[in-house]
Amino acid sequence: MRLVILSSKRLLMRSLLSVLLFTPLLMQAQQPARTIILKNPYPDQYRIRAIREKKGRLIIIPAKTKWLTMGGNYTFSAAAGSANTAPSDGPLLQTPAPDNNSIFRTGHLIGQSLSLQANIIRSNWQRLWTFSLKAATNAETLIIPDNLNTSHSISMSAERYLDKFSIAGSYSCFSSHFSYDNSNGFLNRAYQNALYQTDNPWFPLKDNGHFADRMQQTGNLSLQKKQGYLTLGAITTLDAIGDNSNLSLKPGTAFFPAGLIYTRRQNDDHYSSNAWLAYNFPYHHNAFSSTAKINYIYNDENVNISYPSDLYAYHRSASDAALTFNTIYNGYDFTAGLNAGNKFYGSNTSLHNNFFLPGFSGFIAPNNLFDYHLNARIVASYTAFCSEIPINHTLSGFMLTQLTPQEAFQYIPTTEPGTFSHLSPMQHREFASSIQLDLDRIISIHGDFSIRNTKDNVFPTYDNNKLVLKNIADTRYKGFELQLQFNSKKNNPKALSISNSISFYKFSNIVTRVQQGYNGRPIAGFSTVYKALVQGQPVGVIMAPPSIIGNPTPDYTLKFSHTATWKAWSFNIDWEYRKGGDIWNGTTATLDHPVPFNDGGESYIQKGDNIRIHTLSLAYDLKIKKCLQRIRLTAYAHNLLVWSAYKGADPNQLLYDQPGSDGLDFFNLPSTKTYGISAAIQF
């Protein structure tokens, strides 16, 4: 048996991350070579970090960066810490068969739902009352053992119709319980631990007291009154969300030998009211119709976030008003419309109010072009609007940018911005256009093009060791999508019918300006490898300072959908091909260099090209004439297959499940595939 000691003076490119295998409801990860931890050192020893067995070879990873290759028989200690470098006449090390360290398993989900709707109708067949009730419950065992997620929901509504007047109200309640939450990267920590260690890969998962609970209640009341050409309406909504989680770390956890108390609570109380007044202008000729409308929206939100040692409280009240005038012409050969208006926006957290936010849009839709059943629709619009970063979205994940990948085990997100005030609202100017051609409902072509310039984008950043929000950059988004759909003509309801569609999507989002002193600042990732704002480059290019090493934006995406129906059967498959998009594979980089590595940047940039089957389903409609109208039975599979040259788990997974972290992979969890059957009963 050969014995090799590794260090940084010679590059040994061995990926220890095994090929991910699909199993029902789970894409499981086979474990890399068995790690052997040594203890009780002998005299005259070479300090080591770990030993791995790979294809009949023992690989020692030392605590020091030094190469030493040894041959012959050598004595190893029985516990962690060292190896004897002096030859021994004793027997070779006898290692037991590797255990399966996978922390994954096959999961399942059982869901039940009930939907009821009832109408009370007058003698003239006009509705008097409408009632609805929906209830659902789900029980899910996820891919990690001892992880049981449950959710329950109920919603009810009632609407009363009177002469020229209607009133409606609704209430909904949703509750969920998760055994684990990944907001602090805990599941990534457990995954990394299982890949590195075989002595106890279940340590972080067993008896840790973790939970993540959510309760959301929503109620609204709406009124509408019609009086001649005048319509008045109002909607009031109350929304209360409570989140409570415990993600504490047990004593003995890496970097936290004494453990860590980590709890998080968030309460979000949101009140919204929307009132409008619309007047329809009468014309002598029915071909024209015009409407003038005033709309006012008021939002008031309070958010409280608490950690073991910190409490954050945010409040925002915002007003959004609009005045619009719309005219539509319905002619024999074409239909056309024109809309113009202006918006107003202001809030207590913005530095200034905006009173001039104009908007224009128009369309023309000719019919039966060239004496064929060819219809067209051309739309163009220009819109100006303002927005602010939501105060109920946590930004504590940005703390990861203060750590290196080797320090990721220390990641505990407990810091939020001190305030959301004293910022300019983000100002958007967007031009959008589209064209659609429809030939006898057999062939359809649809194209969209849009450009959006955004000024004063808000991003989190660290200034003087404090997490703050600042207007840092301007951006320009360009997007184009072209879709082609073909439907076979079906004269007989029992004949085979086929529908196919393909769409091509390409976009870019370029940083056009960066505030002085902030060029190259991170927006997601680690301190040594991160996504950044760089003037003239796409938003979120991947950097290993001082160099740009990758661009996570895909070159283009092709989406396909195929549906076939025959009698009571229906078959559907949706899949896509994504070309391009760079990914930094920090998982492989770390497995290749368990000791702190210097070459963790450009050498580990990989392409994210992939083909993915999103949905595959087969349905059968069973019609019953007596008590029931229809029973629909469906068998389906989601995320069925992924073909990719990418060597990581899944090119579409996010770093620690953080929004905007695509293109960064550091022990990202494998995506799951699901199989299932469902039954829908219609009364």
XYZ file of C-alpha atoms in Angstrom:
683
model
C 0.000 0.000 0.000
C 1.351 3.473 -0.879
C 1.147 6.342 1.567
C 1.090 9.958 0.381
C 1.134 13.153 2.463
C -0.388 16.189 0.664
C 0.371 19.916 0.942
C 0.206 23.086 -1.170
C 3.565 22.669 -2.959
C 2.164 20.261 -5.455
C -1.318 20.288 -6.975
C -3.312 17.079 -6.645
C -6.613 17.586 -8.454
C -8.929 15.001 -7.018
C -12.602 15.735 -6.650
C -13.941 13.850 -3.659
C -17.517 14.858 -4.276
C -19.226 11.767 -5.722
C -21.685 11.799 -8.575
C -25.167 12.636 -7.379
C -27.669 9.846 -7.947
C -31.409 10.185 -8.416
C -33.762 8.178 -6.191
C -37.503 8.702 -5.751
C -38.254 12.087 -4.162
C -34.503 12.656 -3.732
C -31.318 13.225 -5.661
C -28.975 11.556 -3.153
C -25.251 12.246 -2.923
C -22.842 9.348 -2.649
C -20.125 10.058 -0.126
C -16.448 10.657 -0.998
C -13.592 8.554 0.343
C -13.794 7.517 3.994
C -12.102 9.947 6.368
C -10.089 8.325 9.203
C -9.476 10.472 12.271
C -6.370 9.436 14.266
C -5.819 9.893 17.999
C -3.284 9.064 20.733
C -0.087 9.999 18.851
C 3.088 7.885 19.031
C 6.534 9.448 19.557
C 8.354 10.904 16.546
C 5.171 11.783 14.698
C 4.087 14.041 11.870
C 1.033 16.115 12.822
C -1.865 15.493 10.449
C -5.412 16.669 9.971
C -7.116 13.588 8.543
C -6.556 10.408 6.529
C -8.647 9.279 3.584
C -8.763 6.016 1.707
C -9.136 6.174 -2.063
C -8.765 3.235 -4.441
C -6.350 1.301 -2.225
C -4.274 4.389 -1.329
C -4.193 6.174 2.012
C -3.984 9.943 1.677
C -2.801 11.923 4.716
C -3.777 15.595 4.889
C -1.234 17.275 7.200
C -1.637 20.203 9.526
C 1.534 21.660 7.965
C 2.021 22.468 4.300
C 4.732 19.953 3.452
C 4.980 17.054 1.015
C 6.231 13.681 2.167
C 5.712 10.473 0.222
C 6.372 7.248 2.106
C 6.496 3.621 1.009
C 6.432 0.393 2.981
C 4.640 -0.398 6.220
C 3.889 2.349 8.714
C 2.256 2.398 12.114
C -0.797 4.615 12.597
C -2.223 5.751 15.896
C -5.667 4.660 16.955
C -7.039 8.146 17.588
C -7.006 11.595 16.002
C -4.060 13.817 15.457
C -0.937 12.205 14.013
C 0.906 9.479 12.135
C 4.284 7.837 12.775
C 6.671 8.595 9.901
C 9.239 5.981 10.957
C 9.059 2.573 9.224
C 7.551 -0.230 11.267
C 7.617 -3.972 10.996
C 4.028 -4.105 12.142
C 1.121 -4.986 9.882
C -0.450 -2.601 7.459
C -3.358 -0.491 8.716
C -6.557 -2.481 8.506
C -9.489 -0.163 7.762
C -13.104 -1.294 8.021
C -15.434 -1.070 5.078
C -16.580 2.531 4.531
C -19.924 3.482 6.037
C -22.562 5.264 3.996
C -22.302 8.770 5.347
C -25.095 10.212 3.271
C -27.324 12.426 5.382
C -29.995 12.142 2.723
C -32.863 9.736 2.310
C -36.015 9.305 0.292
C -38.755 11.615 1.510
C -42.456 11.743 0.883
C -45.320 14.193 1.068
C -48.984 13.544 1.688
C -51.357 16.398 0.993
C -55.095 16.781 1.251
C -57.254 19.676 0.130
C -60.942 20.516 -0.031
C -62.551 23.301 -2.022
C -66.237 24.175 -1.867
C -68.181 26.943 -3.581
C -71.869 27.771 -3.410
C -74.032 30.389 -5.123
C -77.476 31.632 -4.164
C -79.235 32.808 -7.304
C -82.297 34.950 -7.747
C -85.219 33.945 -9.904
C -83.779 35.981 -12.796
C -80.522 33.947 -12.551
C -78.588 36.815 -11.050
C -76.254 35.985 -8.159
C -77.351 37.035 -4.692
C -74.681 35.383 -2.517
C -71.389 33.622 -3.223
C -69.615 31.515 -0.611
C -66.307 29.644 -0.788
C -64.321 27.473 1.592
C -60.864 25.984 1.078
C -58.871 23.828 3.455
C -55.593 21.988 3.012
C -53.074 20.055 5.066
C -49.666 18.641 4.174
C -47.276 16.305 5.974
C -43.799 16.007 4.493
C -40.767 13.984 5.468
C -37.857 15.652 3.762
C -34.599 14.298 2.442
C -32.858 14.695 5.808
C -33.872 12.109 8.456
C -35.882 13.214 11.493
C -37.160 16.145 9.456
C -40.943 16.370 9.414
C -42.625 19.443 7.980
C -46.330 20.090 8.328
C -48.625 22.855 7.120
C -52.309 23.664 7.522
C -54.397 26.307 5.806
C -58.008 27.419 5.703
C -59.659 30.273 3.846
C -63.272 31.398 3.546
C -65.033 34.190 1.731
C -68.519 35.561 1.207
C -69.857 38.139 -1.226
C -73.265 39.823 -1.242
C -74.681 41.298 -4.447
C -77.272 44.074 -4.338
C -78.596 46.435 -6.978
C -75.545 48.444 -8.086
C -73.747 47.500 -4.894
C -71.602 44.604 -3.642
C -69.751 43.801 -0.439
C -67.238 40.991 0.078
C -65.082 39.729 2.889
C -62.525 36.976 3.322
C -60.309 35.431 5.975
C -57.393 33.033 5.623
C -55.056 31.360 8.079
C -51.848 29.479 7.311
C -49.541 27.715 9.753
C -46.418 25.627 9.179
C -43.842 23.770 11.227
C -40.386 22.933 9.865
C -37.919 20.738 11.689
C -34.991 22.601 10.115
C -34.428 26.024 8.623
C -31.465 26.952 6.438
C -31.454 30.695 7.075
C -28.089 30.400 8.850
C -26.687 27.762 6.491
C -27.260 24.974 9.031
C -28.173 22.362 6.427
C -25.099 23.285 4.381
C -23.043 22.846 7.553
C -24.561 19.378 8.110
C -23.888 18.451 4.470
C -20.275 19.622 4.675
C -19.812 17.776 7.953
C -21.078 14.531 6.391
C -18.701 14.861 3.439
C -15.716 15.441 5.688
C -16.273 13.092 8.606
C -17.331 9.487 9.072
C -17.089 9.163 12.839
C -20.423 10.903 13.447
C -21.983 12.602 10.407
C -25.320 12.778 12.240
C -23.956 14.848 15.122
C -25.407 18.236 14.110
C -28.795 16.707 13.175
C -29.626 14.586 16.211
C -31.403 15.997 19.298
C -30.717 19.625 18.468
C -34.138 21.068 19.314
C -34.437 22.863 15.992
C -37.728 24.183 14.646
C -39.067 26.929 12.395
C -42.732 27.890 12.869
C -44.836 30.370 10.926
C -48.363 31.682 11.442
C -50.006 34.015 8.936
C -53.517 35.479 9.152
C -55.081 37.708 6.506
C -58.448 39.416 6.384
C -59.912 41.838 3.890
C -63.132 43.685 3.218
C -64.138 45.223 -0.117
C -66.996 47.487 -1.181
C -68.085 48.590 -4.643
C -70.880 50.917 -5.662
C -72.102 51.776 -9.157
C -74.147 54.917 -9.758
C -74.791 55.638 -13.401
C -71.438 56.157 -15.120
C -69.642 56.414 -11.774
C -68.016 53.521 -9.879
C -66.576 53.758 -6.374
C -64.622 51.021 -4.656
C -62.425 50.322 -1.653
C -60.458 47.344 -0.323
C -58.974 47.108 3.169
C -56.527 44.361 4.110
C -54.948 43.334 7.412
C -52.057 40.887 7.366
C -50.171 39.515 10.380
C -47.190 37.152 10.088
C -45.253 35.624 12.943
C -42.028 33.613 12.530
C -40.322 31.801 15.380
C -37.264 29.563 14.991
C -34.565 27.891 17.035
C -31.335 26.999 15.238
C -29.057 26.669 18.250
C -25.804 24.720 17.937
C -24.927 21.864 20.275
C -21.754 21.808 22.409
C -18.930 20.271 20.403
C -19.957 21.889 17.130
C -17.032 23.037 14.983
C -15.922 26.554 16.026
C -18.467 26.498 18.892
C -17.143 23.985 21.438
C -19.521 25.340 24.103
C -22.457 25.455 21.713
C -24.471 28.535 20.740
C -27.941 29.803 21.537
C -29.425 31.008 18.252
C -33.125 31.900 18.186
C -34.963 34.254 15.876
C -38.390 35.870 16.022
C -40.043 38.144 13.486
C -43.477 39.781 13.608
C -44.848 41.613 10.594
C -48.109 43.606 10.874
C -49.267 45.097 7.599
C -52.295 47.313 6.901
C -53.269 48.264 3.361
C -56.156 50.237 1.884
C -56.940 50.833 -1.769
C -59.655 53.262 -2.871
C -60.630 54.197 -6.410
C -63.098 56.338 -8.308
C -63.804 55.646 -11.989
C -66.033 57.487 -14.452
C -67.059 56.006 -17.819
C -67.655 58.655 -20.477
C -70.743 58.089 -22.628
C -70.460 58.387 -26.415
C -73.127 58.453 -29.073
C -71.251 55.793 -31.001
C -70.693 52.505 -29.196
C -67.363 51.950 -30.940
C -65.604 54.218 -28.401
C -65.357 53.870 -24.642
C -63.321 55.976 -22.224
C -62.645 55.787 -18.517
C -60.995 58.239 -16.139
C -59.783 56.748 -12.874
C -58.256 57.994 -9.631
C -56.572 55.361 -7.485
C -54.999 55.775 -4.044
C -53.083 53.085 -2.099
C -51.916 53.460 1.490
C -49.601 50.946 3.182
C -48.555 50.877 6.810
C -46.153 48.184 8.038
C -44.418 47.404 11.322
C -41.665 44.780 11.522
C -39.922 43.551 14.676
C -36.951 41.148 14.525
C -35.265 39.765 17.633
C -32.127 37.682 18.137
C -30.700 36.531 21.485
C -28.807 39.801 21.925
C -30.350 42.238 19.405
C -33.764 43.750 18.690
C -34.665 45.586 15.482
C -37.856 47.575 14.839
C -38.858 49.083 11.481
C -41.871 51.127 10.394
C -42.914 52.333 6.977
C -46.012 54.208 5.832
C -46.219 54.793 2.085
C -48.684 56.457 -0.281
C -49.069 55.594 -3.944
C -51.574 57.529 -6.074
C -52.376 57.463 -9.792
C -54.559 59.378 -12.225
C -55.206 57.657 -15.572
C -57.327 58.144 -18.661
C -58.083 55.216 -20.971
C -59.797 55.123 -24.377
C -60.636 52.017 -26.428
C -61.944 51.760 -29.986
C -63.739 48.578 -31.064
C -64.073 48.570 -34.838
C -64.974 45.926 -37.369
C -61.425 45.415 -38.662
C -59.346 46.286 -35.612
C -59.324 47.234 -31.956
C -57.090 49.939 -30.509
C -56.510 51.563 -27.158
C -54.581 54.402 -25.533
C -53.811 54.954 -21.858
C -52.069 57.927 -20.237
C -51.559 58.963 -16.650
C -49.303 60.080 -13.841
C -48.322 58.568 -10.479
C -47.274 59.924 -7.112
C -45.147 58.116 -4.508
C -43.956 59.047 -1.039
C -43.113 57.414 2.287
C -41.678 58.197 5.703
C -38.485 56.248 4.882
C -37.653 57.995 1.578
C -35.572 61.141 1.365
C -38.002 62.785 -1.047
C -41.403 62.329 -2.652
C -41.952 61.882 -6.379
C -44.858 63.773 -7.926
C -44.058 63.238 -11.618
C -44.081 59.579 -12.672
C -45.781 59.559 -16.093
C -46.966 56.479 -17.934
C -48.236 55.878 -21.478
C -49.356 52.748 -23.256
C -51.192 51.818 -26.410
C -52.170 48.845 -28.517
C -53.614 48.020 -31.897
C -55.115 44.650 -32.809
C -56.084 44.156 -36.482
C -58.234 41.173 -37.408
C -58.223 38.852 -40.444
C -55.111 40.258 -42.070
C -54.623 39.547 -45.766
C -58.094 37.961 -45.860
C -56.854 35.072 -43.702
C -57.734 34.074 -40.153
C -54.613 35.955 -39.076
C -54.985 38.207 -36.051
C -52.316 40.475 -34.600
C -51.769 42.559 -31.502
C -49.020 45.175 -31.039
C -48.441 46.775 -27.644
C -46.016 49.459 -26.478
C -45.690 51.206 -23.124
C -43.528 53.608 -21.149
C -43.777 53.568 -17.356
C -42.058 55.490 -14.582
C -42.390 54.237 -11.013
C -40.607 54.131 -7.655
C -39.900 51.335 -5.208
C -38.112 50.739 -1.913
C -36.381 47.705 -0.493
C -38.926 45.728 1.622
C -38.484 46.141 5.361
C -39.742 42.605 6.117
C -36.955 40.815 4.195
C -34.018 39.858 6.384
C -30.589 41.081 5.285
C -28.569 39.313 7.977
C -27.306 36.828 5.360
C -25.025 39.606 4.095
C -22.801 38.847 7.110
C -21.406 35.922 5.097
C -19.433 38.427 2.998
C -17.264 39.072 6.083
C -16.003 35.463 6.204
C -13.731 33.365 4.021
C -14.966 29.958 2.829
C -12.710 28.338 5.440
C -14.499 30.386 8.124
C -17.981 29.465 6.918
C -18.593 27.309 10.000
C -18.518 30.555 12.020
C -21.435 32.036 10.052
C -24.183 33.149 12.438
C -26.474 35.787 10.847
C -27.661 37.999 13.706
C -27.130 41.513 12.348
C -29.741 43.577 10.480
C -29.505 47.166 9.186
C -30.141 49.779 11.838
C -32.644 51.643 9.645
C -34.326 51.674 6.232
C -34.692 55.469 6.319
C -32.722 58.312 4.746
C -32.598 56.624 1.336
C -33.705 57.829 -2.063
C -36.436 55.639 -3.557
C -35.256 53.512 -6.452
C -36.494 55.204 -9.649
C -37.411 53.010 -12.605
C -38.006 54.003 -16.221
C -39.213 51.126 -18.367
C -40.076 50.749 -22.027
C -41.789 47.534 -23.065
C -43.227 46.281 -26.344
C -44.751 43.082 -27.605
C -46.223 41.622 -30.765
C -48.454 38.590 -31.178
C -49.584 36.836 -34.351
C -52.291 34.164 -34.280
C -53.165 32.118 -37.374
C -56.511 30.360 -36.972
C -55.546 29.352 -33.408
C -53.108 26.831 -34.886
C -49.857 28.796 -35.033
C -49.079 31.567 -32.578
C -45.960 33.761 -32.362
C -45.372 36.045 -29.403
C -42.405 38.363 -28.844
C -41.540 40.641 -25.895
C -38.817 43.236 -25.566
C -38.160 45.517 -22.588
C -35.580 47.995 -21.323
C -35.594 49.202 -17.723
C -33.236 51.860 -16.357
C -33.053 51.956 -12.564
C -31.462 54.825 -10.672
C -30.255 54.687 -7.046
C -30.407 50.938 -6.512
C -30.209 50.107 -2.799
C -27.770 47.431 -1.593
C -26.490 46.383 1.847
C -22.875 47.160 2.607
C -20.485 47.357 5.548
C -19.244 50.830 6.493
C -17.188 51.264 9.670
C -18.010 47.659 10.595
C -21.747 48.387 10.518
C -24.339 46.875 8.191
C -26.046 49.757 6.410
C -28.170 50.332 3.316
C -27.060 52.774 0.634
C -28.025 53.997 -2.825
C -24.970 52.573 -4.559
C -25.558 51.903 -8.259
C -27.587 52.494 -11.411
C -28.460 49.570 -13.668
C -29.917 48.866 -17.110
C -31.902 45.719 -17.825
C -32.587 44.445 -21.346
C -34.684 41.367 -21.982
C -36.058 39.623 -25.047
C -38.328 36.594 -25.317
C -39.740 34.920 -28.418
C -42.329 32.149 -28.181
C -43.689 29.898 -30.911
C -46.710 27.667 -30.318
C -48.320 25.092 -32.589
C -51.681 23.448 -31.914
C -53.076 20.660 -34.058
C -56.609 21.326 -35.268
C -59.112 19.123 -33.480
C -62.466 18.599 -35.140
C -63.347 15.421 -33.243
C -63.276 15.655 -29.395
C -62.071 12.045 -29.219
C -59.241 12.500 -31.734
C -55.595 12.954 -30.799
C -54.643 16.587 -30.180
C -51.065 17.847 -29.824
C -49.787 21.210 -28.628
C -46.110 22.250 -28.727
C -44.413 25.452 -27.663
C -40.843 26.694 -27.597
C -39.547 29.959 -26.159
C -36.177 31.686 -26.398
C -35.225 34.054 -23.561
C -32.137 36.234 -23.248
C -31.425 39.105 -20.882
C -28.666 41.314 -19.536
C -28.485 43.559 -16.479
C -25.544 45.957 -16.627
C -24.212 48.267 -13.915
C -24.135 51.711 -15.569
C -22.893 53.710 -12.554
C -21.396 52.962 -9.145
C -21.078 55.504 -6.350
C -17.498 56.571 -5.754
C -15.690 54.221 -3.406
C -18.088 51.303 -3.924
C -16.949 49.880 -7.244
C -16.300 46.165 -6.742
C -18.295 45.935 -3.484
C -19.798 42.492 -2.758
C -23.543 41.866 -2.853
C -23.441 38.132 -1.963
C -20.874 35.447 -1.204
C -17.693 35.365 0.892
C -14.947 37.876 1.582
C -12.550 36.236 -0.903
C -15.008 35.035 -3.581
C -18.230 36.964 -4.083
C -20.728 38.530 -6.468
C -19.986 42.204 -6.965
C -21.094 45.520 -8.440
C -18.590 46.558 -11.088
C -19.300 49.467 -13.403
C -19.760 48.373 -17.011
C -20.196 44.710 -16.002
C -23.313 42.590 -15.406
C -24.839 42.889 -11.954
C -23.343 40.204 -9.717
C -20.202 39.227 -11.629
C -18.103 36.736 -9.645
C -14.892 38.210 -8.228
C -11.817 36.845 -6.507
C -10.202 40.228 -5.821
C -8.847 41.935 -7.714
C -10.014 39.917 -10.746
C -13.412 39.179 -12.274
C -13.497 35.406 -12.711
C -17.027 34.685 -13.943
C -20.490 35.864 -14.975
C -23.460 33.877 -13.644
C -25.876 35.319 -16.222
C -26.786 32.586 -18.727
C -26.242 33.241 -22.439
C -29.846 32.241 -23.153
C -32.577 29.845 -22.051
C -34.756 27.627 -24.230
C -38.022 26.315 -22.769
C -40.146 23.571 -24.304
C -43.644 22.347 -23.517
C -45.476 19.434 -25.153
C -49.056 18.374 -24.463
C -51.038 15.548 -26.032
C -54.691 14.733 -25.336
C -56.631 11.700 -26.516
C -60.133 11.015 -25.311
C -59.951 11.261 -21.494
C -56.130 11.070 -21.363
C -53.734 13.987 -21.175
C -49.920 13.900 -21.263
C -47.580 16.847 -20.601
C -43.819 17.382 -20.445
C -42.026 20.677 -19.713
C -38.261 20.960 -20.041
C -35.601 23.571 -20.663
C -32.045 24.061 -21.844
C -29.904 26.743 -20.226
C -26.739 27.759 -22.063
C -23.898 29.371 -20.168
C -23.736 31.020 -16.785
C -20.574 30.613 -14.700
C -20.579 28.960 -11.263
C -17.864 29.058 -8.626
C -17.681 25.499 -7.268
C -16.416 26.132 -3.761
C -17.470 22.628 -2.710
C -14.918 20.969 -4.965
C -12.335 23.624 -4.111
C -12.667 22.860 -0.407
C -12.638 19.091 -0.857
C -9.483 19.407 -2.963
C -7.901 21.713 -0.363
C -9.205 20.944 3.157
C -6.472 23.138 4.575
C -6.824 26.883 3.716
C -6.373 27.140 -0.016
C -5.094 29.969 -2.140
C -6.277 28.629 -5.489
C -10.008 28.710 -4.763
C -10.993 31.219 -7.434
C -10.725 31.034 -11.193
C -9.592 27.385 -11.251
C -12.977 26.394 -9.844
C -15.187 28.379 -12.215
C -17.375 25.957 -14.163
C -20.122 26.326 -16.751
C -23.705 25.860 -15.623
C -25.083 24.550 -18.941
C -27.864 22.096 -18.203
C -30.926 20.363 -19.573
C -33.707 19.914 -17.037
C -37.048 18.094 -17.192
C -39.261 20.226 -14.963
C -42.579 18.391 -15.164
C -43.835 15.095 -16.542
C -47.501 14.274 -15.971
C -50.195 11.883 -17.112
C -53.848 12.618 -16.305
C -57.152 10.823 -16.789
C -60.600 12.419 -16.548
C -63.375 10.228 -15.227
C -66.799 11.755 -15.823
C -69.667 10.839 -13.519
C -73.152 12.043 -14.374
C -74.939 11.650 -11.062
C -73.439 13.071 -7.877
C -70.096 14.201 -9.263
C -69.199 16.106 -12.410
C -65.639 14.883 -12.836
C -62.755 13.097 -11.126
C -59.290 13.905 -12.460
C -56.482 11.480 -11.602
C -52.919 12.684 -12.227
C -49.515 11.053 -11.889
C -46.602 13.475 -12.050
C -42.882 13.948 -11.552
C -41.118 17.263 -10.917
C -37.435 18.048 -11.510
C -37.186 14.559 -12.946
C -33.760 14.735 -14.595
C -30.872 17.173 -14.857
C -28.096 16.707 -17.410
C -25.137 18.982 -16.788
C -21.370 19.006 -17.116
C -21.271 20.951 -13.861
C -19.476 18.941 -11.166
C -21.452 20.300 -8.226
C -24.836 19.384 -6.822
C -27.158 21.446 -9.038
C -26.257 24.547 -11.086
C -29.543 26.231 -10.119
C -29.184 25.937 -6.322
C -28.520 29.055 -4.220
C -25.763 29.687 -1.686
C -27.303 29.089 1.760
C -30.695 29.636 0.080
C -29.985 33.373 -0.124
C -31.758 35.377 -2.858
C -29.374 36.724 -5.486
C -26.633 34.207 -4.684
C -26.886 32.186 -7.910
C -23.482 31.333 -9.353
C -21.951 30.482 -5.964
C -21.804 26.885 -4.715
C -20.405 26.085 -1.290
C -21.856 22.747 -0.211
C -25.191 23.732 -1.733
C -27.736 21.020 -1.046
C -28.663 18.738 -3.948
C -32.009 19.568 -5.491
C -34.775 17.018 -5.087
C -37.032 15.324 -7.562
C -40.575 14.414 -6.663
C -43.060 11.810 -7.795
C -46.702 11.918 -6.871
C -50.314 11.188 -7.636
C -53.282 13.462 -7.091
C -57.046 13.221 -7.318
C -59.277 16.244 -7.941
C -63.007 15.831 -7.435
C -65.416 18.342 -8.952
C -68.982 18.408 -7.665
